[in-house]
GROMACS .gro file of C-alpha atoms in nm:
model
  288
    1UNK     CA    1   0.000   0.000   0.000
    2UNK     CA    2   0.100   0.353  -0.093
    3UNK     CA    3   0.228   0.510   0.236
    4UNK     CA    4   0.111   0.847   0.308
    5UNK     CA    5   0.251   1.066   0.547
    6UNK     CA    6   0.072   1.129   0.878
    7UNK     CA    7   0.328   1.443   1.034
    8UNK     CA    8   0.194   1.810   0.919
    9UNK     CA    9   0.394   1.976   0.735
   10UNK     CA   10   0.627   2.281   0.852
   11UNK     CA   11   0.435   2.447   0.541
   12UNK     CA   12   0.654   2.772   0.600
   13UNK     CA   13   1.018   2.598   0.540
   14UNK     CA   14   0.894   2.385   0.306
   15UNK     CA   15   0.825   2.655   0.118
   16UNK     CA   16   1.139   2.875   0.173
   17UNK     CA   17   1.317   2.546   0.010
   18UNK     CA   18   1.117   2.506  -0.268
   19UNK     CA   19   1.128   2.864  -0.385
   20UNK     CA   20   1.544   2.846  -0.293
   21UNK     CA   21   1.526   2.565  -0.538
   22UNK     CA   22   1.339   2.672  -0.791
   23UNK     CA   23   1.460   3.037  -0.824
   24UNK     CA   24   1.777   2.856  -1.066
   25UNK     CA   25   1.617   2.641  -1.247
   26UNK     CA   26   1.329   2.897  -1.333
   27UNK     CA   27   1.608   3.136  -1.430
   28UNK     CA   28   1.787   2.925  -1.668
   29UNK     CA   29   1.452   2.777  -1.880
   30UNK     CA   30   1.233   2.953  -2.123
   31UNK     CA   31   0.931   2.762  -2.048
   32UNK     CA   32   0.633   2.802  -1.902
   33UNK     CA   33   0.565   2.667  -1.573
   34UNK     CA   34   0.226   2.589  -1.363
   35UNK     CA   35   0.283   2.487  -1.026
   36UNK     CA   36   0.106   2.355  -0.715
   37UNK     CA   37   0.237   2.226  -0.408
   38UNK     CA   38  -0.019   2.134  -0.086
   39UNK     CA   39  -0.012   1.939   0.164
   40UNK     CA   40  -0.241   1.614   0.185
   41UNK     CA   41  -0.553   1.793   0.343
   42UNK     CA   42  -0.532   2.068   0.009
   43UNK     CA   43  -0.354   2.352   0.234
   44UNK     CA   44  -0.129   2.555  -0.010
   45UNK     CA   45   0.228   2.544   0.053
   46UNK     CA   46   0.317   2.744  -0.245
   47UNK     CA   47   0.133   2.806  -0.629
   48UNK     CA   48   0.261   2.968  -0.932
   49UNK     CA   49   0.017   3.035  -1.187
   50UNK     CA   50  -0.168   2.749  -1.074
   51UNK     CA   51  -0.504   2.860  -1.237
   52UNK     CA   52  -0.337   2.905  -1.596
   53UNK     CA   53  -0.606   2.629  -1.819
   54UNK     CA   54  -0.376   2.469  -2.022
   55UNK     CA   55  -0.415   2.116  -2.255
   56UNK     CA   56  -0.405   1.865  -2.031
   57UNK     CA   57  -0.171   1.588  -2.219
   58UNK     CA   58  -0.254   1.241  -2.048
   59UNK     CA   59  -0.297   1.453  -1.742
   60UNK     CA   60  -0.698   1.387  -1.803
   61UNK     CA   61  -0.691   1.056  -1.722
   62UNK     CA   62  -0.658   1.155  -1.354
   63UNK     CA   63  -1.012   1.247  -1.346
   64UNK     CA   64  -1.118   0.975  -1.555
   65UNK     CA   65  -1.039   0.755  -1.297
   66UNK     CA   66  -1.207   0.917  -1.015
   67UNK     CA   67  -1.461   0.982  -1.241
   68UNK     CA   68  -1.518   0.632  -1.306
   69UNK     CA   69  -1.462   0.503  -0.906
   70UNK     CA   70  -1.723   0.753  -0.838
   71UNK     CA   71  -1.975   0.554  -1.040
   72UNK     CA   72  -1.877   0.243  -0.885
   73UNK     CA   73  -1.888   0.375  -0.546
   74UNK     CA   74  -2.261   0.466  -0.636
   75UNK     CA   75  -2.346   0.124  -0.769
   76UNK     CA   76  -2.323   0.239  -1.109
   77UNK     CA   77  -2.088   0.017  -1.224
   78UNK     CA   78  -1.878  -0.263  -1.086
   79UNK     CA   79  -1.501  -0.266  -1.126
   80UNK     CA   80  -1.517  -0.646  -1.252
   81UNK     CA   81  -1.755  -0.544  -1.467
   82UNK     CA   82  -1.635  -0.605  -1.847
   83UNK     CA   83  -1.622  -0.361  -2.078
   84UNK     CA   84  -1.605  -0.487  -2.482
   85UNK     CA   85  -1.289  -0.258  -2.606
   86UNK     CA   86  -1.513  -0.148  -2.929
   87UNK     CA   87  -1.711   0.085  -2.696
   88UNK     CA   88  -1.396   0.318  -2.712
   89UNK     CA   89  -1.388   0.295  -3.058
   90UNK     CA   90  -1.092   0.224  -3.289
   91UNK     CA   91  -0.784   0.114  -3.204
   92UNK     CA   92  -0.561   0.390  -3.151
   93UNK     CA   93  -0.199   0.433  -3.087
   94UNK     CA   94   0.012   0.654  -2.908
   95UNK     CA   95   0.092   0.529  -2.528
   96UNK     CA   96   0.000   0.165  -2.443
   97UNK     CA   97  -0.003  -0.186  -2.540
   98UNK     CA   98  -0.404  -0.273  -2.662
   99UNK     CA   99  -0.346  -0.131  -2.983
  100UNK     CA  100  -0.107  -0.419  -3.013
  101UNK     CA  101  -0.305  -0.665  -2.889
  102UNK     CA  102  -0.624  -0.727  -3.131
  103UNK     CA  103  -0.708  -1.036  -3.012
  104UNK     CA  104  -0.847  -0.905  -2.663
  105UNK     CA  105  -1.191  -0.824  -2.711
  106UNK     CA  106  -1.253  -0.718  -2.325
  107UNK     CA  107  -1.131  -0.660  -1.997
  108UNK     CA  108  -1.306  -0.529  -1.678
  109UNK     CA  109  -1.287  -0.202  -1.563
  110UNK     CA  110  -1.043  -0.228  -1.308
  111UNK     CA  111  -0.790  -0.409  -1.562
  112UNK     CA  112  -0.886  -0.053  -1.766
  113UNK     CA  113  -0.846   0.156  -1.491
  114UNK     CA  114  -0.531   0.008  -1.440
  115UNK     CA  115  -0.388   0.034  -1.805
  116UNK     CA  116  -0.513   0.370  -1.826
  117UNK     CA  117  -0.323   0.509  -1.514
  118UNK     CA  118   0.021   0.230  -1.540
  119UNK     CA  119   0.076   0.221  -1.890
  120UNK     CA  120  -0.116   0.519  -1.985
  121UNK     CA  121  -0.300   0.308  -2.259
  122UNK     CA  122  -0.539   0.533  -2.488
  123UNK     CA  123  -0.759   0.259  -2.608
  124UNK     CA  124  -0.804   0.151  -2.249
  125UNK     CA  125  -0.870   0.559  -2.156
  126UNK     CA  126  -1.101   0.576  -2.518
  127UNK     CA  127  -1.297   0.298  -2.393
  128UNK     CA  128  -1.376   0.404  -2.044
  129UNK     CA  129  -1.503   0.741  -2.186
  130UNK     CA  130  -1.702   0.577  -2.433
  131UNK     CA  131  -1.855   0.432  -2.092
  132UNK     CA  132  -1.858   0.785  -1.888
  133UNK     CA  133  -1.896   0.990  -2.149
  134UNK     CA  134  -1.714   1.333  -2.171
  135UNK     CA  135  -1.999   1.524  -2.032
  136UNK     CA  136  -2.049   1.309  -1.703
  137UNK     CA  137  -1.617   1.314  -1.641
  138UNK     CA  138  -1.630   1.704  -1.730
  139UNK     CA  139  -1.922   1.743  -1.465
  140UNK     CA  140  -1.741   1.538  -1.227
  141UNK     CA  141  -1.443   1.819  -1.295
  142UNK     CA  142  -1.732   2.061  -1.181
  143UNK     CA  143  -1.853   1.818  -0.864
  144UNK     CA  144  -1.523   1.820  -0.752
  145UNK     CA  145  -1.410   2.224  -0.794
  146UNK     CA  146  -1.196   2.151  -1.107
  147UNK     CA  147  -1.323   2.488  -1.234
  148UNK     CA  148  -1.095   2.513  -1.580
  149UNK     CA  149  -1.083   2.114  -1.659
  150UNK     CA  150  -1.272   1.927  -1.912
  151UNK     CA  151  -1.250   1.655  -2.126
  152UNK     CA  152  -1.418   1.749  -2.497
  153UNK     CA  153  -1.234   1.443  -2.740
  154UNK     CA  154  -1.072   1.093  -2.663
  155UNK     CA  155  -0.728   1.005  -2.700
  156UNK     CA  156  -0.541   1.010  -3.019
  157UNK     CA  157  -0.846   1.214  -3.213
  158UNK     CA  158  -0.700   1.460  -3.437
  159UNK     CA  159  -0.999   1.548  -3.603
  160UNK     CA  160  -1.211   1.663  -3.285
  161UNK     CA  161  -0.875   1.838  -3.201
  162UNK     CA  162  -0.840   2.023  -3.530
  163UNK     CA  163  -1.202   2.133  -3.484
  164UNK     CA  164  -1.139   2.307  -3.155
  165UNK     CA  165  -1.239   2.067  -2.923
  166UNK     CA  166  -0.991   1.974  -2.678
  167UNK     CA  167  -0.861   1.832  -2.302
  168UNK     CA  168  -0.807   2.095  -2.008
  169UNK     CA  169  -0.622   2.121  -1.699
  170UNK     CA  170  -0.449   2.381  -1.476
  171UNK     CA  171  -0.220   2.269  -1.156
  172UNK     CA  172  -0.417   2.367  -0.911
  173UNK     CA  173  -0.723   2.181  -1.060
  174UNK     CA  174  -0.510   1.874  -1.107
  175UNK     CA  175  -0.364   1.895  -0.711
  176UNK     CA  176  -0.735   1.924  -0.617
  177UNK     CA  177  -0.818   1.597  -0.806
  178UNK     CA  178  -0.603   1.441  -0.597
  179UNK     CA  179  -0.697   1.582  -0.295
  180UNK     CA  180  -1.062   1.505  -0.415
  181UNK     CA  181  -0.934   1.144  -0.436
  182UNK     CA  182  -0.760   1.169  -0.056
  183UNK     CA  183  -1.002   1.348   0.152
  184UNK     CA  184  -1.199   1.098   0.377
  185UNK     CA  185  -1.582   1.056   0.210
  186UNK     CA  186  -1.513   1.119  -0.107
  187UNK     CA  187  -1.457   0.773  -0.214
  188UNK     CA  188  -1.488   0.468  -0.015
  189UNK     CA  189  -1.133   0.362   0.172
  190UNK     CA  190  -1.089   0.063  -0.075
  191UNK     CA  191  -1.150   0.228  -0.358
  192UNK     CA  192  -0.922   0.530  -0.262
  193UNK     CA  193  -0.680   0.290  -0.211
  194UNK     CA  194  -0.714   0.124  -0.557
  195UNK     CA  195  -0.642   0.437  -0.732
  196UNK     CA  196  -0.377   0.510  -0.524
  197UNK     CA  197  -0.224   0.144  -0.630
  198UNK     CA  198  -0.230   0.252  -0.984
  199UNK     CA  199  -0.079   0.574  -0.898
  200UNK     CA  200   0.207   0.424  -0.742
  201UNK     CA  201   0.284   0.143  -1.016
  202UNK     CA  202   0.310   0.428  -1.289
  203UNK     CA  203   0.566   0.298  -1.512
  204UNK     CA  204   0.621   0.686  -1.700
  205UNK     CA  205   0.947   0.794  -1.411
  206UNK     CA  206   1.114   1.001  -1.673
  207UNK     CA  207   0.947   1.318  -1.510
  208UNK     CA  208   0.851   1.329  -1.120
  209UNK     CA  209   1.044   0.967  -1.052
  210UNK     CA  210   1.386   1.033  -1.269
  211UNK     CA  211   1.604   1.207  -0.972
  212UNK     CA  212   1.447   1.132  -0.649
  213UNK     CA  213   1.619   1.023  -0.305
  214UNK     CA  214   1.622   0.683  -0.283
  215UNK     CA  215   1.408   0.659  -0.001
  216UNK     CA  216   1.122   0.857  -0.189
  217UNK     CA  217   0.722   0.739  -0.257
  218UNK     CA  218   0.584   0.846  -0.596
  219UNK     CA  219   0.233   0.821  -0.677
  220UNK     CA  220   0.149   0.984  -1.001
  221UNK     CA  221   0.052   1.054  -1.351
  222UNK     CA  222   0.244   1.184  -1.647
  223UNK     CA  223   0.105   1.367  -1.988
  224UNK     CA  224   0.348   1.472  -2.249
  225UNK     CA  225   0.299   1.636  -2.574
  226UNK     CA  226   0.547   1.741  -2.816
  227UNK     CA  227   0.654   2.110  -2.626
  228UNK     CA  228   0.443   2.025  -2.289
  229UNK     CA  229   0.543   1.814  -2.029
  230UNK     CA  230   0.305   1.742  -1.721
  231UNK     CA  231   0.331   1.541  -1.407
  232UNK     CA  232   0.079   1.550  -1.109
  233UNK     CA  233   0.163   1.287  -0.781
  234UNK     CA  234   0.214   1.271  -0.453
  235UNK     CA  235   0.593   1.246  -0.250
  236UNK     CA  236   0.620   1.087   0.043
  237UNK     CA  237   0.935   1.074   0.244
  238UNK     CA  238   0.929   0.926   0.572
  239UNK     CA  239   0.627   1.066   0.759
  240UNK     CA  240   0.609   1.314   0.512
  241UNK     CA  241   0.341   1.368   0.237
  242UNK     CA  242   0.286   1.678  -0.040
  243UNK     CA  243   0.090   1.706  -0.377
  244UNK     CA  244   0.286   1.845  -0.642
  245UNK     CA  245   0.167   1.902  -0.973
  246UNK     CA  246   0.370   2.088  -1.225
  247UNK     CA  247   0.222   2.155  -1.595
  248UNK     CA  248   0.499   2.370  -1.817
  249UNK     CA  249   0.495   2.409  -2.163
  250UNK     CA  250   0.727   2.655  -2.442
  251UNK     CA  251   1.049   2.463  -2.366
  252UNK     CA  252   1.281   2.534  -2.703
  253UNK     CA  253   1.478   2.223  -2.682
  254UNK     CA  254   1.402   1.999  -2.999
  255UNK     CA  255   1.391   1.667  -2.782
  256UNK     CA  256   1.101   1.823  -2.605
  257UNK     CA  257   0.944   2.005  -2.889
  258UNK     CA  258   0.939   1.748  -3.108
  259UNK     CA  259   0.890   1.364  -2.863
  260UNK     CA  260   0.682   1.268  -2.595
  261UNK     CA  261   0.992   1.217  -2.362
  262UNK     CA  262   1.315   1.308  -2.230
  263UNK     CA  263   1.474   1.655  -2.305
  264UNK     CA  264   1.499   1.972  -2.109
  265UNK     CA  265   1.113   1.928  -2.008
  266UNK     CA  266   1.223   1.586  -1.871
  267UNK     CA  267   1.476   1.706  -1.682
  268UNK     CA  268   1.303   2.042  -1.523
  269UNK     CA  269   1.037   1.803  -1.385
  270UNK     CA  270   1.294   1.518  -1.223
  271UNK     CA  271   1.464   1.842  -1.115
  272UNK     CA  272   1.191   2.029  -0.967
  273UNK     CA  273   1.014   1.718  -0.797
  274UNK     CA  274   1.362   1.660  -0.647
  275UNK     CA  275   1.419   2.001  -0.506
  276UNK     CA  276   1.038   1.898  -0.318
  277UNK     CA  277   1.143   1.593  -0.198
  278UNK     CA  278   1.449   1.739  -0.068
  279UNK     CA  279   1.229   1.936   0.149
  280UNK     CA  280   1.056   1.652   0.291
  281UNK     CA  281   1.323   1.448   0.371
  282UNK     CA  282   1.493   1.733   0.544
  283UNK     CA  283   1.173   1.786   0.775
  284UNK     CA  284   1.179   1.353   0.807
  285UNK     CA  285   1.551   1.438   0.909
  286UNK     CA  286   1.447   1.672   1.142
  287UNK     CA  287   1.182   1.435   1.317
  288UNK     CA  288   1.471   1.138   1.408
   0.00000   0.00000   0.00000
């Protein structure tokens, strides 16, 4: 199980080290950066221009899932309930493995769930919003105070893109989806602690998990798009916990402008989630 701290955080030096941290690092990039860093009960330790709506990458499929666990938690919908993978439509490419595997005609929700978050698999994500629909996971966004979030296309469709229609995100709504997913009542304490499995078996570490301390927890989701790199988790060190989400875009580096990984965007993120867990550990440090 994903361990999350249970010390409060010294919210002011926490935040005296993260801004120490980042003041290089923002100096020497040309990007754009979104930033939001709370503490597990949604207290803000520090934001910068955390409200900025931005594309949300594979950043989306965040509230997809909680979207979808709020549905079961209803009795809407059962997680080993299967799902036939044409209800998402063709198979599309991009991240993931189904669009490799044609001879799997279904899998239950939870084994979508899972592919969605671990592998970020877009015929997995396609087919669970063929389920929701983008209307029900956008008004889930509004349920849950995502104000600038929405989901408009699925994964991988150009077309719907080219029209206009797109996927939406800011930092601060994306550290509130998690917080949505933390805070006690919102979903029932197995289910809570299902998404946080898939959270914390996220194979994508070339962002948040490429540089931390050893003895750091990562829970969290990637979304990368040529120019735009995104990561949104939780770091726990010791009896430490913090929500950091980080959206930045306009890096000038051709690895990042032109692939879905690595480059300067890469490295800003490892960087910058480093700096953060720094901070815990120093407070865990502290504690002993």
């Amino acid at each position: 199980m994903f361990p999350l701290g249970n010390r409060t955080l010294d919210t002011q030096a926490l935040r005296w080290h993260v801004e120490t941290g980042l003041a290089p690092l923002l100096a020497a990039t040309p990007a754009r950066l979104s930033l939001s860093l709370r503490s597990l009960d949604g207290s803000v330790v520090l934001e910068r221009d955390a409200a900025r709506v931005q594309p949300s990458a594979s950043i989306i499929k965040l509230p997809i899932l909680l979207a979808l666990l709020e549905q079961v938690a209803c009795g809407h919908c059962r997680l080993d309930q299967q799902l036939a993978l044409d209800a998402g439509g063709a198979r599309v490419g991009g991240t993931g493995i189904l669009h490799q595997l044609l001879s799997v005609a279904s899998l239950s929700l939870a084994e979508l769930a899972r592919l969605m978050i671990v592998l970020s698999d877009n015929v997995a994500t396609n087919a669970l919003i063929g389920l929701l629909g983008c209307a029900e996971v956008t008004q889930w966004c509004r349920r849950a105070g995502l104000a600038g979030s929405c989901l408009q296309r699925r994964m991988m469709d150009a077309a719907a893109r080219e029209a206009g229609l797109d996927n939406f995100t800011s930092a601060g709504d994306a550290a509130s989806a998690l917080g949505w997913m933390l805070r006690e009542g919102s979903l029932p304490a197995e289910l809570r602690a299902f998404a946080l499995s898939l959270l914390a078996d996220q194979r994508e570490r070339a962002h948040f998990g490429a540089a931390l301390p050893a003895q750091t927890h990562l829970a969290n989701k990637t979304g990368q798009l040529p120019g735009l790199r995104h990561d949104a988790g939780i770091l726990t060190v010791g009896d430490y916990s913090a929500v950091l989400v980080v959206l930045a875009d306009g890096f000038t580096d051709l690895r990042t402008a032109d692939s879905l990984d690595g480059g300067d965007g890469a490295e800003l993120l490892a960087r910058i989630a480093r700096v953060v867990a720094e901070g815990l550990q120093a407070q865990a440090q502290a504690q002993e």
